[in-house]
Each structure stands twice: as C-alpha cells, then as structure tokens.
Tab-separated table of N, CA and C in Angstrom:
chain	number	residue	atom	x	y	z
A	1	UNK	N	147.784	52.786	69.927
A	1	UNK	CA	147.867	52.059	71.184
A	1	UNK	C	146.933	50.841	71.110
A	2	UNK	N	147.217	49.728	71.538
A	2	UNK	CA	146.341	48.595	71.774
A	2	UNK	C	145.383	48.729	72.638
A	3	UNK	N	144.499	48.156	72.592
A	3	UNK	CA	142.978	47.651	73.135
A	3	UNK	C	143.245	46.878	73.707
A	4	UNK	N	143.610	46.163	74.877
A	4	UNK	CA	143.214	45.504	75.723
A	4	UNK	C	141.845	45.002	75.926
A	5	UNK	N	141.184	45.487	76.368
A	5	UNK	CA	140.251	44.709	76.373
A	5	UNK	C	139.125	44.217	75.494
A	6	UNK	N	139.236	44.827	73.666
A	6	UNK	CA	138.920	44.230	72.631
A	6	UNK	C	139.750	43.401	72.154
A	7	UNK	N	140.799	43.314	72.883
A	7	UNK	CA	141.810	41.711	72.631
A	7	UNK	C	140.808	40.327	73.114
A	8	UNK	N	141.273	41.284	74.893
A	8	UNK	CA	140.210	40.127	75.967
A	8	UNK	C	138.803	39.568	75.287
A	9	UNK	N	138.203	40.557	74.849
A	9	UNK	CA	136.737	40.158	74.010
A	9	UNK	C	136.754	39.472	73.332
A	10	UNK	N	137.491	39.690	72.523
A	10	UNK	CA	137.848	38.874	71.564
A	10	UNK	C	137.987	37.341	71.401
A	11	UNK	N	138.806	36.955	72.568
A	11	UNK	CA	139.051	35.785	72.757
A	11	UNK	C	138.749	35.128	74.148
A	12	UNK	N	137.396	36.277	74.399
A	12	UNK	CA	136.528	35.359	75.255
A	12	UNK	C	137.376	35.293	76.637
A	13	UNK	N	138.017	36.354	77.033
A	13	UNK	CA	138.753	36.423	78.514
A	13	UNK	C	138.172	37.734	79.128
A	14	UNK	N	139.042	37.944	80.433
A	14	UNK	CA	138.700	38.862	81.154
A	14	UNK	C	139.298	39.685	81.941
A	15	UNK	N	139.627	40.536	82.610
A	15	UNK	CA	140.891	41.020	83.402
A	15	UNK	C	140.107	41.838	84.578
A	16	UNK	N	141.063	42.014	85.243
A	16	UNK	CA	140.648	42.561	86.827
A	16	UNK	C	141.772	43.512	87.174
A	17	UNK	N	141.516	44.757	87.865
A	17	UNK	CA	142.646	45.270	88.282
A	17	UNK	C	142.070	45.420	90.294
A	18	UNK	N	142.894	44.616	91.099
A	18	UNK	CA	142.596	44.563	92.577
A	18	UNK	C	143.141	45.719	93.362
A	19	UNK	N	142.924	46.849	93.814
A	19	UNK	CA	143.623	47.408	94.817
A	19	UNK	C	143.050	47.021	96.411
A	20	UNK	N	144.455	46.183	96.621
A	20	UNK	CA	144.264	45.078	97.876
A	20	UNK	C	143.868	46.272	99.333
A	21	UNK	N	145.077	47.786	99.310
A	21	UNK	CA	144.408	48.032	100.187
A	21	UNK	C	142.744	48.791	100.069
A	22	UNK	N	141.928	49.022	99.039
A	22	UNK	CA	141.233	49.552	99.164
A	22	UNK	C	139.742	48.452	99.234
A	23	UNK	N	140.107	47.069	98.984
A	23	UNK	CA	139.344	46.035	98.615
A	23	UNK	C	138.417	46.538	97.425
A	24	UNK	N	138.953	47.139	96.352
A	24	UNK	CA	138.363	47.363	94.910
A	24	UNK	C	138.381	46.289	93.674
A	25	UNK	N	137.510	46.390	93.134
A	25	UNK	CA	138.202	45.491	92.085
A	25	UNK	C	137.454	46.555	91.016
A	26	UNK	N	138.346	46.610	89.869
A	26	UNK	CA	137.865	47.473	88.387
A	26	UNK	C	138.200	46.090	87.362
A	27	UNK	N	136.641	45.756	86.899
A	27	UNK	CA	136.760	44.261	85.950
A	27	UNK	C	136.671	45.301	84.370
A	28	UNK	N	137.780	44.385	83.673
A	28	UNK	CA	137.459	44.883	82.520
A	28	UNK	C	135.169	44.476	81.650
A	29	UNK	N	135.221	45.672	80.604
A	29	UNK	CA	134.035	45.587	80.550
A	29	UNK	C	133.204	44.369	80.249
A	30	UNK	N	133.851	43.457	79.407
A	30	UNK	CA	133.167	42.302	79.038
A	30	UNK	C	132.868	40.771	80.267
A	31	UNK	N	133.623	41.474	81.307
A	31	UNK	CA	133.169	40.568	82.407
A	31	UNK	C	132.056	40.229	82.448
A	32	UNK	N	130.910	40.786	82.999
A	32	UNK	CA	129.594	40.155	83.364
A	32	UNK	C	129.293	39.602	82.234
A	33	UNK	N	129.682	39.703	81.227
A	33	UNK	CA	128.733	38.833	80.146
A	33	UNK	C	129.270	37.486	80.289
A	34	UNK	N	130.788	37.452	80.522
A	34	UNK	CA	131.992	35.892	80.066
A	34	UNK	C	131.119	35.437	81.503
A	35	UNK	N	131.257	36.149	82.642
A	35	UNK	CA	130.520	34.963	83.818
A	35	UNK	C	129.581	35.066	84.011
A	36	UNK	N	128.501	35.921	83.291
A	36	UNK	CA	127.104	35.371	83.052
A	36	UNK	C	126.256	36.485	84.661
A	37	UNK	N	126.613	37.311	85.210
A	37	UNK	CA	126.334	37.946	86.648
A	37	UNK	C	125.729	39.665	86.011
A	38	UNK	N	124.455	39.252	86.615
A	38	UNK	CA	123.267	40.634	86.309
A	38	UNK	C	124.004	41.566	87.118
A	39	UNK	N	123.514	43.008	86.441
A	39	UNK	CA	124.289	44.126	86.909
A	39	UNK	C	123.461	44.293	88.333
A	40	UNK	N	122.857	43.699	88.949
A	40	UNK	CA	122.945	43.958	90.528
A	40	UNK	C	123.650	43.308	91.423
A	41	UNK	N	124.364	42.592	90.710
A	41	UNK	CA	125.629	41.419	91.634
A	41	UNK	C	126.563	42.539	92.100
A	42	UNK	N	126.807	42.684	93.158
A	42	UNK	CA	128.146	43.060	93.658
A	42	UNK	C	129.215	42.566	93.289
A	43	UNK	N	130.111	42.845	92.238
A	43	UNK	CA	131.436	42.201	92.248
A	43	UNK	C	132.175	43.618	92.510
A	44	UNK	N	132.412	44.746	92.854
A	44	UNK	CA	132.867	45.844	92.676
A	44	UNK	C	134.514	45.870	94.173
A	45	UNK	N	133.842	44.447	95.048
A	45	UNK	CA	135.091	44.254	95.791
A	45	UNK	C	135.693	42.871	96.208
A	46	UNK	N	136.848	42.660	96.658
A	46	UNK	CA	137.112	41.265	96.453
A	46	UNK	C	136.416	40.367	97.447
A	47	UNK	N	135.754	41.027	98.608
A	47	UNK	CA	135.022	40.461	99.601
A	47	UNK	C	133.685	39.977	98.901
A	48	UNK	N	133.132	40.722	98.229
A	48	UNK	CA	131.519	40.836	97.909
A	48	UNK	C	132.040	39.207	96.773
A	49	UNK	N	132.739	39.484	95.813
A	49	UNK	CA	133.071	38.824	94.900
A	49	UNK	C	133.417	37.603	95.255
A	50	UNK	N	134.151	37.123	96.489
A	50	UNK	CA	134.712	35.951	97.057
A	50	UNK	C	133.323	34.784	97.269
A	51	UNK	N	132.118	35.625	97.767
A	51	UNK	CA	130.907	34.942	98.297
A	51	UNK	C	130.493	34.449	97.524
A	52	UNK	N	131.090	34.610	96.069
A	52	UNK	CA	130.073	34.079	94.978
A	52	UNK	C	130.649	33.036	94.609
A	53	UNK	N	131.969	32.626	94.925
A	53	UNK	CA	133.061	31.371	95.084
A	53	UNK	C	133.021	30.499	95.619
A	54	UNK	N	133.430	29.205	95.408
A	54	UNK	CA	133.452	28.360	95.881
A	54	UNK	C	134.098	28.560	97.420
A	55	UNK	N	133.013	27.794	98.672
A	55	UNK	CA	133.759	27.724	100.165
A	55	UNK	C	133.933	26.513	100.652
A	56	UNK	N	134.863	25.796	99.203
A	56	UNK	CA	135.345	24.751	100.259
A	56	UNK	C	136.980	25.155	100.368
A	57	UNK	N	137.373	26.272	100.661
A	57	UNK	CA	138.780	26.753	101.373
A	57	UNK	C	138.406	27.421	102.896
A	58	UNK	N	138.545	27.066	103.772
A	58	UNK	CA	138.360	27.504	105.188
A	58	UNK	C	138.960	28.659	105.167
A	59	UNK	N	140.295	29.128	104.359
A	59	UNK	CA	140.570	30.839	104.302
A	59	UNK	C	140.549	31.307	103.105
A	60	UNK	N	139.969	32.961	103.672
A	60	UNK	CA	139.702	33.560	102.146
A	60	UNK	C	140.987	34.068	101.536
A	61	UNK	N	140.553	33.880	100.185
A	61	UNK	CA	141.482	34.936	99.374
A	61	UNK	C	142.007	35.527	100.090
A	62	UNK	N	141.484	36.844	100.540
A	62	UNK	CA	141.974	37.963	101.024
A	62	UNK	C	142.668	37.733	102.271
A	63	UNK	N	142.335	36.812	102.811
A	63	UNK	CA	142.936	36.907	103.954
A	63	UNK	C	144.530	36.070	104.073
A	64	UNK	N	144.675	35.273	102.706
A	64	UNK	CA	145.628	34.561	102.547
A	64	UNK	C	146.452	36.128	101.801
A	65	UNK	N	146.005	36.670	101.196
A	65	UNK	CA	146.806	37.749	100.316
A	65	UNK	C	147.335	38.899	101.571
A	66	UNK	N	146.665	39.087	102.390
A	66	UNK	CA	146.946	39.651	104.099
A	66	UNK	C	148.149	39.349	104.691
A	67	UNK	N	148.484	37.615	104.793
A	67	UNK	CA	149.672	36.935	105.542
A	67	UNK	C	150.537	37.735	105.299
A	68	UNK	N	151.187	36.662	105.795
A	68	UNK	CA	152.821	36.854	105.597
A	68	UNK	C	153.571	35.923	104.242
A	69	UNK	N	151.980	35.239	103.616
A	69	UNK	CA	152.718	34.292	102.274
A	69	UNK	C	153.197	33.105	102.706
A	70	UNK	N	153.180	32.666	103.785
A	70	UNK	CA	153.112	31.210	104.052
A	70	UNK	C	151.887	30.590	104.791
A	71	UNK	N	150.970	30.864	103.869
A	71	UNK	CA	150.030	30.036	103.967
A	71	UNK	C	149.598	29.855	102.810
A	72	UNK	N	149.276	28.241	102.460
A	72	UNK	CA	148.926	27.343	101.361
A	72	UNK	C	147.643	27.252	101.001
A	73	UNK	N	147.370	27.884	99.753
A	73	UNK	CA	145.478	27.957	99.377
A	73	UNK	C	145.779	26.741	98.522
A	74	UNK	N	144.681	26.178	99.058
A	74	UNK	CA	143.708	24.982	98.101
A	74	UNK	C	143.598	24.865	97.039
C-alpha cells in the first residue's frame, strides 16, 4: 500500500482531512514543520486554525462552507 504522507514529505506538501460537522481538522504529520507552528498552536480545528489566516475576507471559511454556496470568497 502507498504512503501518503511519505509522498507528501517528500515533496514538501501537506494534507488535511476536515470534518465540517465536527469542526476537526486531522493534518497529516509533517504539517507543523512545512508551516513552521510550535506544538502549542491550536490547529486541531478549522476555527482555531482560520485565526492564524489572513482577515482581510469579512467571511470566514467556515461560514462560507455553511451557505448555501453562493457566496464568493476572496
């Protein structure tokens, strides 16, 4: 079976799996190193994780992923 995420390592990427209703996120392991975030950063949900993003979009992620899909992110 393939490795996924000694692919991702490999070539210096990263992956995320979101469960929207639970606001989880499971980052594959080599994340914190590719974006550089000490293991006391909260990234473990998409809320905690959003804050660390850029706010020049007046709506969040999540709340655009919420709609109904017609609304236009930045």
């Amino acid at each position: 079976m393939t490795d996924v995420g000694a692919i991702l390592t490999s070539i210096g990427q990263a992956s995320y799996v979101w469960d929207i209703n639970e606001d989880t996120l499971d980052w594959s392991a080599n994340f914190r190193d590719l974006a550089g975030f000490k293991p006391d950063i909260d990234i473990s949900c998409a809320r905690e994780f959003e804050k660390l993003l850029s706010t020049d979009s007046q709506q969040t992620r999540f709340a655009v992923i919420q709609s109904d899909g017609q609304t236009k992110v930045d």
